[in-house]
Structures are given as structure tokens and as C-alpha cells.
GROMACS .gro file of C-alpha atoms in nm:
model
  451
    1UNK     CA    1   0.000   0.000   0.000
    2UNK     CA    2   0.282   0.238   0.082
    3UNK     CA    3   0.608   0.271  -0.105
    4UNK     CA    4   0.878   0.250   0.160
    5UNK     CA    5   1.249   0.308   0.114
    6UNK     CA    6   1.461   0.122   0.369
    7UNK     CA    7   1.824   0.205   0.433
    8UNK     CA    8   2.021  -0.012   0.676
    9UNK     CA    9   2.371   0.077   0.785
   10UNK     CA   10   2.599  -0.151   0.985
   11UNK     CA   11   2.645  -0.025   1.339
   12UNK     CA   12   2.960   0.012   1.542
   13UNK     CA   13   2.969   0.050   1.917
   14UNK     CA   14   2.934   0.414   2.027
   15UNK     CA   15   3.245   0.596   2.145
   16UNK     CA   16   3.148   0.701   2.497
   17UNK     CA   17   3.369   0.978   2.637
   18UNK     CA   18   3.398   1.150   2.973
   19UNK     CA   19   3.369   1.530   2.978
   20UNK     CA   20   3.382   1.627   3.348
   21UNK     CA   21   3.223   1.535   3.680
   22UNK     CA   22   2.956   1.275   3.597
   23UNK     CA   23   2.901   1.393   3.239
   24UNK     CA   24   2.951   1.125   2.974
   25UNK     CA   25   2.875   1.184   2.608
   26UNK     CA   26   2.874   1.053   2.253
   27UNK     CA   27   2.974   1.314   1.996
   28UNK     CA   28   2.773   1.305   1.672
   29UNK     CA   29   2.968   1.299   1.347
   30UNK     CA   30   3.049   1.634   1.186
   31UNK     CA   31   2.922   1.830   1.485
   32UNK     CA   32   3.025   2.150   1.658
   33UNK     CA   33   3.100   2.121   2.031
   34UNK     CA   34   2.967   2.375   2.282
   35UNK     CA   35   3.118   2.316   2.626
   36UNK     CA   36   2.954   2.464   2.935
   37UNK     CA   37   3.007   2.452   3.308
   38UNK     CA   38   2.745   2.184   3.375
   39UNK     CA   39   2.670   2.055   3.024
   40UNK     CA   40   2.817   1.972   2.686
   41UNK     CA   41   2.617   2.032   2.367
   42UNK     CA   42   2.674   1.938   2.004
   43UNK     CA   43   2.535   2.120   1.702
   44UNK     CA   44   2.468   1.850   1.446
   45UNK     CA   45   2.417   1.871   1.072
   46UNK     CA   46   2.068   1.720   1.099
   47UNK     CA   47   1.782   1.957   1.008
   48UNK     CA   48   1.444   1.802   1.099
   49UNK     CA   49   1.096   1.946   1.135
   50UNK     CA   50   1.031   1.711   1.428
   51UNK     CA   51   1.284   1.526   1.642
   52UNK     CA   52   1.269   1.274   1.925
   53UNK     CA   53   1.529   1.135   2.165
   54UNK     CA   54   1.475   0.768   2.248
   55UNK     CA   55   1.568   0.607   2.579
   56UNK     CA   56   1.866   0.427   2.424
   57UNK     CA   57   2.007   0.754   2.290
   58UNK     CA   58   1.891   0.698   1.933
   59UNK     CA   59   1.739   0.988   1.742
   60UNK     CA   60   1.422   0.986   1.537
   61UNK     CA   61   1.349   1.269   1.294
   62UNK     CA   62   1.074   1.365   1.052
   63UNK     CA   63   1.092   1.598   0.755
   64UNK     CA   64   0.909   1.614   0.421
   65UNK     CA   65   0.738   1.281   0.478
   66UNK     CA   66   1.063   1.102   0.565
   67UNK     CA   67   1.121   0.931   0.900
   68UNK     CA   68   1.487   0.871   0.983
   69UNK     CA   69   1.649   0.697   1.276
   70UNK     CA   70   2.007   0.772   1.382
   71UNK     CA   71   2.248   0.621   1.631
   72UNK     CA   72   2.372   0.848   1.914
   73UNK     CA   73   2.684   0.913   1.705
   74UNK     CA   74   2.472   1.042   1.418
   75UNK     CA   75   2.494   0.743   1.182
   76UNK     CA   76   2.180   0.694   0.976
   77UNK     CA   77   2.026   0.358   1.067
   78UNK     CA   78   1.687   0.350   0.894
   79UNK     CA   79   1.508   0.577   0.649
   80UNK     CA   80   1.142   0.534   0.557
   81UNK     CA   81   0.968   0.755   0.303
   82UNK     CA   82   0.595   0.816   0.346
   83UNK     CA   83   0.364   0.942   0.071
   84UNK     CA   84   0.146   1.147   0.302
   85UNK     CA   85   0.194   1.407   0.573
   86UNK     CA   86   0.198   1.252   0.918
   87UNK     CA   87  -0.057   1.410   1.151
   88UNK     CA   88   0.115   1.280   1.465
   89UNK     CA   89   0.434   1.080   1.523
   90UNK     CA   90   0.488   0.871   1.836
   91UNK     CA   91   0.805   0.659   1.852
   92UNK     CA   92   0.843   0.355   2.075
   93UNK     CA   93   1.096   0.388   2.358
   94UNK     CA   94   1.377   0.218   2.167
   95UNK     CA   95   1.280   0.304   1.810
   96UNK     CA   96   1.178  -0.041   1.690
   97UNK     CA   97   0.853   0.101   1.558
   98UNK     CA   98   0.676   0.434   1.517
   99UNK     CA   99   0.307   0.518   1.543
  100UNK     CA  100   0.188   0.752   1.268
  101UNK     CA  101  -0.140   0.939   1.245
  102UNK     CA  102  -0.292   0.986   0.901
  103UNK     CA  103  -0.598   1.214   0.895
  104UNK     CA  104  -0.842   1.170   0.607
  105UNK     CA  105  -1.023   1.503   0.626
  106UNK     CA  106  -1.242   1.438   0.325
  107UNK     CA  107  -1.385   1.115   0.462
  108UNK     CA  108  -1.371   1.234   0.824
  109UNK     CA  109  -1.163   0.943   0.949
  110UNK     CA  110  -0.821   0.916   1.109
  111UNK     CA  111  -0.592   0.615   1.056
  112UNK     CA  112  -0.353   0.509   1.331
  113UNK     CA  113  -0.064   0.323   1.165
  114UNK     CA  114   0.236   0.130   1.296
  115UNK     CA  115   0.562   0.155   1.101
  116UNK     CA  116   0.832  -0.105   1.162
  117UNK     CA  117   1.152   0.097   1.121
  118UNK     CA  118   1.373  -0.196   1.017
  119UNK     CA  119   1.147  -0.365   0.762
  120UNK     CA  120   0.953  -0.056   0.653
  121UNK     CA  121   0.625  -0.247   0.687
  122UNK     CA  122   0.316  -0.049   0.787
  123UNK     CA  123   0.010  -0.198   0.951
  124UNK     CA  124  -0.313  -0.030   1.051
  125UNK     CA  125  -0.395  -0.032   1.422
  126UNK     CA  126  -0.735   0.135   1.404
  127UNK     CA  127  -0.936   0.382   1.198
  128UNK     CA  128  -1.099   0.646   1.414
  129UNK     CA  129  -1.450   0.719   1.292
  130UNK     CA  130  -1.598   1.068   1.257
  131UNK     CA  131  -1.717   1.062   1.619
  132UNK     CA  132  -1.362   1.011   1.746
  133UNK     CA  133  -1.178   1.237   1.501
  134UNK     CA  134  -0.963   1.472   1.717
  135UNK     CA  135  -1.200   1.734   1.861
  136UNK     CA  136  -1.532   1.584   1.759
  137UNK     CA  137  -1.576   1.379   2.074
  138UNK     CA  138  -1.585   1.672   2.317
  139UNK     CA  139  -1.791   1.972   2.196
  140UNK     CA  140  -1.861   2.238   2.458
  141UNK     CA  141  -2.214   2.283   2.594
  142UNK     CA  142  -2.271   2.612   2.414
  143UNK     CA  143  -2.186   2.454   2.078
  144UNK     CA  144  -2.424   2.166   2.149
  145UNK     CA  145  -2.709   2.407   2.219
  146UNK     CA  146  -2.645   2.612   1.904
  147UNK     CA  147  -2.640   2.292   1.696
  148UNK     CA  148  -2.980   2.197   1.840
  149UNK     CA  149  -3.125   2.540   1.760
  150UNK     CA  150  -2.954   2.583   1.422
  151UNK     CA  151  -2.880   2.260   1.230
  152UNK     CA  152  -2.674   2.452   0.975
  153UNK     CA  153  -2.425   2.537   1.249
  154UNK     CA  154  -2.365   2.167   1.297
  155UNK     CA  155  -2.219   2.138   0.948
  156UNK     CA  156  -2.007   2.450   0.999
  157UNK     CA  157  -1.887   2.327   1.338
  158UNK     CA  158  -1.783   1.978   1.237
  159UNK     CA  159  -1.655   2.097   0.901
  160UNK     CA  160  -1.410   2.322   1.084
  161UNK     CA  161  -1.303   2.043   1.320
  162UNK     CA  162  -1.248   1.792   1.038
  163UNK     CA  163  -1.036   2.043   0.847
  164UNK     CA  164  -0.820   2.155   1.141
  165UNK     CA  165  -0.841   1.899   1.422
  166UNK     CA  166  -0.536   1.690   1.509
  167UNK     CA  167  -0.364   1.523   1.798
  168UNK     CA  168  -0.112   1.738   1.982
  169UNK     CA  169   0.081   1.464   2.159
  170UNK     CA  170   0.118   1.094   2.224
  171UNK     CA  171   0.311   0.830   2.417
  172UNK     CA  172   0.341   0.451   2.415
  173UNK     CA  173   0.315   0.298   2.764
  174UNK     CA  174   0.284  -0.073   2.846
  175UNK     CA  175   0.179  -0.163   2.490
  176UNK     CA  176  -0.091   0.104   2.494
  177UNK     CA  177  -0.091   0.416   2.280
  178UNK     CA  178  -0.206   0.737   2.448
  179UNK     CA  179  -0.309   1.023   2.218
  180UNK     CA  180  -0.446   1.361   2.319
  181UNK     CA  181  -0.581   1.676   2.158
  182UNK     CA  182  -0.596   2.019   2.320
  183UNK     CA  183  -0.911   2.230   2.361
  184UNK     CA  184  -1.018   2.486   2.103
  185UNK     CA  185  -1.176   2.799   2.249
  186UNK     CA  186  -1.545   2.816   2.169
  187UNK     CA  187  -1.551   2.471   2.007
  188UNK     CA  188  -1.442   2.172   2.212
  189UNK     CA  189  -1.265   2.041   2.520
  190UNK     CA  190  -0.937   1.857   2.501
  191UNK     CA  191  -0.947   1.479   2.519
  192UNK     CA  192  -0.728   1.175   2.588
  193UNK     CA  193  -0.762   0.840   2.410
  194UNK     CA  194  -0.600   0.508   2.497
  195UNK     CA  195  -0.559   0.254   2.216
  196UNK     CA  196  -0.437  -0.101   2.274
  197UNK     CA  197  -0.159  -0.184   2.029
  198UNK     CA  198  -0.253  -0.552   2.064
  199UNK     CA  199  -0.627  -0.535   2.000
  200UNK     CA  200  -0.683  -0.189   1.854
  201UNK     CA  201  -0.948  -0.122   2.119
  202UNK     CA  202  -1.007   0.247   2.192
  203UNK     CA  203  -1.094   0.388   2.536
  204UNK     CA  204  -1.165   0.751   2.623
  205UNK     CA  205  -0.962   0.846   2.932
  206UNK     CA  206  -1.099   1.199   2.964
  207UNK     CA  207  -1.307   1.439   2.753
  208UNK     CA  208  -1.283   1.759   2.960
  209UNK     CA  209  -0.910   1.818   2.936
  210UNK     CA  210  -0.744   2.159   2.937
  211UNK     CA  211  -0.379   2.049   2.938
  212UNK     CA  212  -0.187   1.723   2.943
  213UNK     CA  213   0.107   1.777   3.179
  214UNK     CA  214   0.301   1.454   3.136
  215UNK     CA  215   0.288   1.078   3.108
  216UNK     CA  216   0.501   0.800   3.258
  217UNK     CA  217   0.445   0.433   3.336
  218UNK     CA  218   0.276   0.541   3.658
  219UNK     CA  219   0.002   0.731   3.476
  220UNK     CA  220  -0.099   1.028   3.264
  221UNK     CA  221  -0.139   1.366   3.434
  222UNK     CA  222  -0.367   1.646   3.318
  223UNK     CA  223  -0.569   1.952   3.417
  224UNK     CA  224  -0.941   1.957   3.350
  225UNK     CA  225  -1.176   2.235   3.244
  226UNK     CA  226  -1.443   2.220   3.512
  227UNK     CA  227  -1.726   2.420   3.350
  228UNK     CA  228  -1.946   2.310   3.059
  229UNK     CA  229  -1.811   2.573   2.817
  230UNK     CA  230  -1.439   2.503   2.866
  231UNK     CA  231  -1.353   2.842   3.010
  232UNK     CA  232  -1.242   2.771   3.369
  233UNK     CA  233  -0.958   2.542   3.472
  234UNK     CA  234  -0.953   2.339   3.790
  235UNK     CA  235  -0.664   2.412   4.027
  236UNK     CA  236  -0.566   2.048   4.054
  237UNK     CA  237  -0.360   1.780   3.883
  238UNK     CA  238  -0.545   1.463   3.785
  239UNK     CA  239  -0.340   1.144   3.749
  240UNK     CA  240  -0.498   0.850   3.572
  241UNK     CA  241  -0.320   0.523   3.647
  242UNK     CA  242  -0.398   0.167   3.553
  243UNK     CA  243  -0.663   0.107   3.818
  244UNK     CA  244  -0.751   0.445   3.966
  245UNK     CA  245  -0.760   0.819   3.919
  246UNK     CA  246  -0.619   1.058   4.179
  247UNK     CA  247  -0.661   1.431   4.220
  248UNK     CA  248  -0.412   1.667   4.384
  249UNK     CA  249  -0.491   2.038   4.435
  250UNK     CA  250  -0.229   2.310   4.394
  251UNK     CA  251  -0.337   2.674   4.438
  252UNK     CA  252  -0.083   2.832   4.197
  253UNK     CA  253  -0.162   2.600   3.907
  254UNK     CA  254  -0.185   2.731   3.549
  255UNK     CA  255  -0.193   2.559   3.212
  256UNK     CA  256   0.181   2.628   3.189
  257UNK     CA  257   0.249   2.311   3.390
  258UNK     CA  258   0.456   1.994   3.359
  259UNK     CA  259   0.438   1.687   3.583
  260UNK     CA  260   0.620   1.354   3.625
  261UNK     CA  261   0.688   1.100   3.900
  262UNK     CA  262   0.497   1.294   4.165
  263UNK     CA  263   0.675   1.625   4.095
  264UNK     CA  264   0.520   1.918   3.911
  265UNK     CA  265   0.617   2.268   3.805
  266UNK     CA  266   0.396   2.555   3.702
  267UNK     CA  267   0.450   2.915   3.590
  268UNK     CA  268   0.223   3.173   3.753
  269UNK     CA  269   0.303   3.523   3.624
  270UNK     CA  270   0.687   3.520   3.633
  271UNK     CA  271   0.715   3.280   3.925
  272UNK     CA  272   0.819   2.919   3.882
  273UNK     CA  273   0.662   2.696   4.146
  274UNK     CA  274   0.778   2.339   4.203
  275UNK     CA  275   0.548   2.112   4.400
  276UNK     CA  276   0.542   1.752   4.515
  277UNK     CA  277   0.215   1.564   4.551
  278UNK     CA  278   0.022   1.537   4.776
  279UNK     CA  279   0.150   1.857   4.943
  280UNK     CA  280  -0.001   2.191   4.834
  281UNK     CA  281   0.306   2.383   4.958
  282UNK     CA  282   0.571   2.457   4.694
  283UNK     CA  283   0.913   2.295   4.720
  284UNK     CA  284   1.075   2.581   4.529
  285UNK     CA  285   0.967   2.929   4.430
  286UNK     CA  286   1.185   3.104   4.172
  287UNK     CA  287   1.129   3.446   4.015
  288UNK     CA  288   1.227   3.443   3.647
  289UNK     CA  289   1.366   3.764   3.503
  290UNK     CA  290   1.209   3.741   3.159
  291UNK     CA  291   0.898   3.739   2.945
  292UNK     CA  292   0.698   3.465   2.773
  293UNK     CA  293   0.813   3.201   3.020
  294UNK     CA  294   0.732   2.848   2.905
  295UNK     CA  295   0.797   2.510   3.063
  296UNK     CA  296   0.924   2.282   2.787
  297UNK     CA  297   0.979   1.945   2.954
  298UNK     CA  298   1.014   1.768   3.286
  299UNK     CA  299   1.229   1.456   3.295
  300UNK     CA  300   1.038   1.131   3.364
  301UNK     CA  301   1.229   1.108   3.694
  302UNK     CA  302   1.073   1.441   3.796
  303UNK     CA  303   1.412   1.587   3.884
  304UNK     CA  304   1.495   1.820   3.594
  305UNK     CA  305   1.282   2.085   3.428
  306UNK     CA  306   1.365   2.271   3.106
  307UNK     CA  307   1.244   2.630   3.079
  308UNK     CA  308   1.259   2.890   2.803
  309UNK     CA  309   1.189   3.264   2.819
  310UNK     CA  310   1.278   3.595   2.659
  311UNK     CA  311   1.509   3.859   2.808
  312UNK     CA  312   1.643   4.167   2.626
  313UNK     CA  313   1.531   4.035   2.285
  314UNK     CA  314   1.703   3.703   2.339
  315UNK     CA  315   1.552   3.358   2.373
  316UNK     CA  316   1.701   3.174   2.668
  317UNK     CA  317   1.698   2.801   2.745
  318UNK     CA  318   1.753   2.714   3.111
  319UNK     CA  319   1.745   2.413   3.339
  320UNK     CA  320   1.616   2.366   3.692
  321UNK     CA  321   1.743   2.062   3.882
  322UNK     CA  322   1.517   2.037   4.186
  323UNK     CA  323   1.792   1.851   4.375
  324UNK     CA  324   1.993   2.173   4.364
  325UNK     CA  325   1.703   2.420   4.355
  326UNK     CA  326   1.852   2.676   4.115
  327UNK     CA  327   1.777   2.779   3.758
  328UNK     CA  328   2.084   2.771   3.533
  329UNK     CA  329   2.116   2.900   3.177
  330UNK     CA  330   2.211   2.657   2.902
  331UNK     CA  331   2.195   2.871   2.586
  332UNK     CA  332   2.072   3.205   2.457
  333UNK     CA  333   2.009   3.326   2.103
  334UNK     CA  334   1.884   3.638   1.931
  335UNK     CA  335   1.780   3.434   1.626
  336UNK     CA  336   1.530   3.151   1.627
  337UNK     CA  337   1.353   2.967   1.905
  338UNK     CA  338   1.400   2.644   2.098
  339UNK     CA  339   1.170   2.355   2.003
  340UNK     CA  340   1.147   1.975   1.996
  341UNK     CA  341   1.303   1.940   2.339
  342UNK     CA  342   1.313   1.580   2.459
  343UNK     CA  343   1.518   1.407   2.726
  344UNK     CA  344   1.599   1.066   2.870
  345UNK     CA  345   1.479   0.938   3.209
  346UNK     CA  346   1.677   1.177   3.431
  347UNK     CA  347   1.770   1.413   3.145
  348UNK     CA  348   2.135   1.313   3.149
  349UNK     CA  349   2.087   1.337   2.772
  350UNK     CA  350   1.859   1.581   2.589
  351UNK     CA  351   1.794   1.727   2.245
  352UNK     CA  352   1.637   2.037   2.097
  353UNK     CA  353   1.615   2.219   1.766
  354UNK     CA  354   1.717   2.577   1.699
  355UNK     CA  355   1.684   2.738   1.355
  356UNK     CA  356   1.583   2.396   1.218
  357UNK     CA  357   1.910   2.241   1.337
  358UNK     CA  358   1.925   1.955   1.584
  359UNK     CA  359   2.137   1.987   1.899
  360UNK     CA  360   2.224   1.701   2.134
  361UNK     CA  361   2.331   1.765   2.492
  362UNK     CA  362   2.451   1.586   2.805
  363UNK     CA  363   2.426   1.661   3.177
  364UNK     CA  364   2.556   1.503   3.495
  365UNK     CA  365   2.427   1.150   3.549
  366UNK     CA  366   2.299   1.169   3.907
  367UNK     CA  367   2.058   0.876   3.904
  368UNK     CA  368   2.135   0.535   4.051
  369UNK     CA  369   2.081   0.211   3.857
  370UNK     CA  370   1.764   0.014   3.922
  371UNK     CA  371   1.761  -0.325   4.097
  372UNK     CA  372   1.462  -0.550   4.043
  373UNK     CA  373   1.414  -0.861   4.255
  374UNK     CA  374   1.116  -1.076   4.344
  375UNK     CA  375   1.162  -1.228   4.687
  376UNK     CA  376   0.885  -1.359   4.917
  377UNK     CA  377   0.856  -1.225   5.272
  378UNK     CA  378   0.805  -1.570   5.425
  379UNK     CA  379   0.914  -1.917   5.304
  380UNK     CA  380   0.892  -2.275   5.436
  381UNK     CA  381   1.202  -2.420   5.265
  382UNK     CA  382   1.563  -2.360   5.364
  383UNK     CA  383   1.653  -2.236   5.016
  384UNK     CA  384   1.490  -1.996   4.775
  385UNK     CA  385   1.573  -1.915   4.415
  386UNK     CA  386   1.557  -1.552   4.314
  387UNK     CA  387   1.618  -1.367   3.988
  388UNK     CA  388   1.801  -1.038   4.026
  389UNK     CA  389   1.832  -0.777   3.753
  390UNK     CA  390   2.019  -0.449   3.755
  391UNK     CA  391   1.994  -0.192   3.481
  392UNK     CA  392   2.075   0.173   3.427
  393UNK     CA  393   1.841   0.384   3.216
  394UNK     CA  394   2.125   0.628   3.142
  395UNK     CA  395   2.249   0.479   2.813
  396UNK     CA  396   2.561   0.692   2.800
  397UNK     CA  397   2.694   0.605   3.146
  398UNK     CA  398   2.551   0.261   3.211
  399UNK     CA  399   2.804  -0.024   3.236
  400UNK     CA  400   2.606  -0.148   3.535
  401UNK     CA  401   2.774  -0.368   3.798
  402UNK     CA  402   2.574  -0.574   4.048
  403UNK     CA  403   2.688  -0.702   4.387
  404UNK     CA  404   2.531  -0.953   4.628
  405UNK     CA  405   2.660  -0.928   4.986
  406UNK     CA  406   2.959  -0.736   4.840
  407UNK     CA  407   3.039  -1.012   4.586
  408UNK     CA  408   3.015  -0.918   4.220
  409UNK     CA  409   2.755  -1.109   4.017
  410UNK     CA  410   2.612  -1.074   3.667
  411UNK     CA  411   2.357  -0.791   3.624
  412UNK     CA  412   2.094  -1.047   3.520
  413UNK     CA  413   2.129  -1.367   3.721
  414UNK     CA  414   1.945  -1.631   3.929
  415UNK     CA  415   2.067  -1.693   4.284
  416UNK     CA  416   1.993  -1.976   4.526
  417UNK     CA  417   1.981  -1.828   4.874
  418UNK     CA  418   2.048  -2.053   5.174
  419UNK     CA  419   1.829  -1.958   5.469
  420UNK     CA  420   1.854  -1.995   5.842
  421UNK     CA  421   1.550  -2.031   6.061
  422UNK     CA  422   1.392  -1.694   6.135
  423UNK     CA  423   1.513  -1.366   5.989
  424UNK     CA  424   1.745  -1.354   5.689
  425UNK     CA  425   1.885  -1.032   5.545
  426UNK     CA  426   2.048  -0.987   5.206
  427UNK     CA  427   2.213  -0.679   5.057
  428UNK     CA  428   2.225  -0.599   4.685
  429UNK     CA  429   2.421  -0.311   4.534
  430UNK     CA  430   2.441  -0.172   4.182
  431UNK     CA  431   2.676   0.090   4.039
  432UNK     CA  432   2.712   0.260   3.700
  433UNK     CA  433   2.993   0.423   3.507
  434UNK     CA  434   2.928   0.752   3.689
  435UNK     CA  435   2.968   0.575   4.028
  436UNK     CA  436   2.607   0.622   4.125
  437UNK     CA  437   2.524   0.359   4.388
  438UNK     CA  438   2.193   0.184   4.459
  439UNK     CA  439   2.158  -0.016   4.784
  440UNK     CA  440   1.876  -0.265   4.830
  441UNK     CA  441   1.828  -0.460   5.153
  442UNK     CA  442   1.587  -0.755   5.140
  443UNK     CA  443   1.438  -0.958   5.425
  444UNK     CA  444   1.311  -1.318   5.420
  445UNK     CA  445   1.162  -1.503   5.716
  446UNK     CA  446   1.215  -1.881   5.712
  447UNK     CA  447   0.972  -2.113   5.897
  448UNK     CA  448   1.071  -2.483   5.885
  449UNK     CA  449   0.790  -2.704   5.753
  450UNK     CA  450   0.796  -2.931   6.062
  451UNK     CA  451   0.695  -2.647   6.292
   0.00000   0.00000   0.00000
């Protein structure tokens, strides 16, 4: 159905280098280095319209109907040419596949497609009907009343939505695709859809949305419009998880808000407030000396927040690390604007575009590796087998090492633990290339079967 061009290039292992402190980096080919006090940035030769940073450091770009995937060193891995303009692009975490939205405005439908980056094959996940076209599902009360009184308005209303409506963001989580559209003043609320990538089943998460603030594996966070005509926002963050929805009030909340892993930030006037649920008291309160302040991204860890603003006719990109509590400038420019900012889990790597050119950057890796282990609290045998896994989500400074009771073991291994009657304590440690240390102490209580 679609003519796809596939280009595969043999990969070599990335050349990971150490800059300073806990900053590790991979320099893209033919790039210009910009060294800062707490970061290192590279101006690449890539010029995309849209760009994404994947969790493994790979880069996905879109321009003129072409979707390209690059290694962290800038080598082109895959190139797929589409013969239509993508309405929305949502890459998987590691770039194996990409979800593409294809609006059919004439027929009032919207195809959700899945592109396999290696093979170039495209399959259809679902076709959204005219009732679920972005914007049509959530008309405001005033529009509903006018449509009832004047049927001709109905054609004008939906005609406008079908010609202009589109999704504004998306994310793949646990084999589900989340897509959302923002509200249009005087027409419709924003909405959030969840689509199973296995079955194609669509669920509506919310149809009164004012702003989507972030999404992680723990849930999607958003602000609702609490009146029937989509004019008044609720001063609270809603978090929709797998089994429940929670609501956390914050008095300074505005639509200029980002949220992840229990931490949020909002701009009210020129003040940047950082808050941690469920408290309504701000963790940090920072006055920004600038205009047009905008929160661009919060890292999935909730620790780092990227901010842009204008000061003396210059656009400024800055970073707030809530562990340090201060806003630090990364770059300023009198030409162009910062866009397409994406980051890894704790933002030890990030990207952005400026004047249509892609920049890649690296920060201190301050996050410990993860240790996953499934161990029962109580057992009735004197031995227990347990699988232990250690991994570091920071691709550029991983090299994870795992220790059991101070003895080095493989990062993915199965242990047989010998137990004594009563309490048993075991200590697991994991380190990464940046010497971040994770300690995990586990307890097992052994009851002999003859007791």
C-alpha cells in the first residue's frame, strides 16, 4: 500500500567519552562542540521538522514525509519515506517502531498506523471514525445548544473540526498508545484516548481536558476544564493510572504546567513553582527575570525541568534541577527559538532544535541504577531461588555492575539463597559508570515445615 524506502547501515559501538564530573557523552559525526560549566552540547548537521530522543540515545526525525532513525553518534540507521503528511508521530521507547497518524479530512476518518523501522512495513492499528476524530468527541455545551437550535451550524462546526483537528501529543506505555488533543476555544474540550496496540481497542480516558502535563508508566497527568463551556480550569492535577484516578490540588496552578513521577512545576506570572504531591506547599519558588516564560519538559524522573523565556530580545533556554534548587542557563540566542526538546529518564541526555538544526546535549548523570528482585517475605524451605536484575536507564553512562553481599555477580542472574530459621537479610548493590550507587536490603523469614 505504501512505497517505503529502507536504508540499513551496519552499526559500530558508540564511542562514549567523559567530559567532566559525571558527564559522559557521545559526539555526533560532523558536529560542533559547545562546552559549558554543567553541560556539553553538540550542534549537528541534521535539520528536521520534528525530532525525538529515544531512551537508548537513538534519534528519530521527521521531515518532508521522511522518517529517519540515527544512532547516538549520528549514523543513519533506517530511512522510511511516506507518501502522506503525518498528523502525529509517536516513537516507541527504543525506536523499533513508530506510530503515525494519518488524517483523512475528506472522509472524516483518522488512521492510526504502525511503522516497523527496520522492515519498513506499515500496519493499521485502528481507523478512528468521525465521532472520534480529534476534537469531535468533546464539543462544549454552548456549541451543542447552538447545533440543536440551528442545524446549519452543525455542518459549519464539524466541518471546521475535520479540516483543522489533530492530535497534539502521544506516548506509548505498556503496549498502549495514548493520544491527546488540546481544547479549542469556543468549540471543544481537550481529550485523551488510549488505544491497545494488541487489540486496537479504543478507550476515552478523559473528555474535559485543558492540558496534558506529562505521562510516565505510573500514569498520565492532566488539568481539566471544570465548566461546561471550557472556560475555567480546575486548580488540581489529575493522574490517571492503571486502576484508579487521583486528584491533587495546587493553588498556583496554570496551564503552563509539567508533571512527572509525583513532581510538578507551574508558571504563575513570572514565578516558577515546584510542588510535590500530595502537598499543596511549593518545594521551590523562583522568580524568572524574563517574558513569555514556558515550561518545555520535565524529565520522567521528575528531577529536571527545562524552561525557556525571553530577556532583552534574546531567547534563553535554562534548566532547573530540583535537587539543587537553582535555575541555570544553558543557551541564549537572538535568532530563532527552541523547540522539539526531549530528554531521557533523568535528562542526562537531551535534544532540541534551533533554527531547524538539531542539537544534542549531556548533563551530569545523578541517578542510581535500578535493581529489580522478586523475593517472598516468608518461606517454608531452607533455600529460595531468586532472579536479580540491575539496569541503568542512562544509556551513556551505564556499564552497570551488580553485587550480592559485596560479591560481584552478573547484572541479570538467578541466585539460590540458603536460609537460616527466622530472619534472613540480604544486601544488593548496583553501580554505574558515573559511580552512582543503589543499595537494596531484602528480608526473608524462614519457617521450617515441621513447625
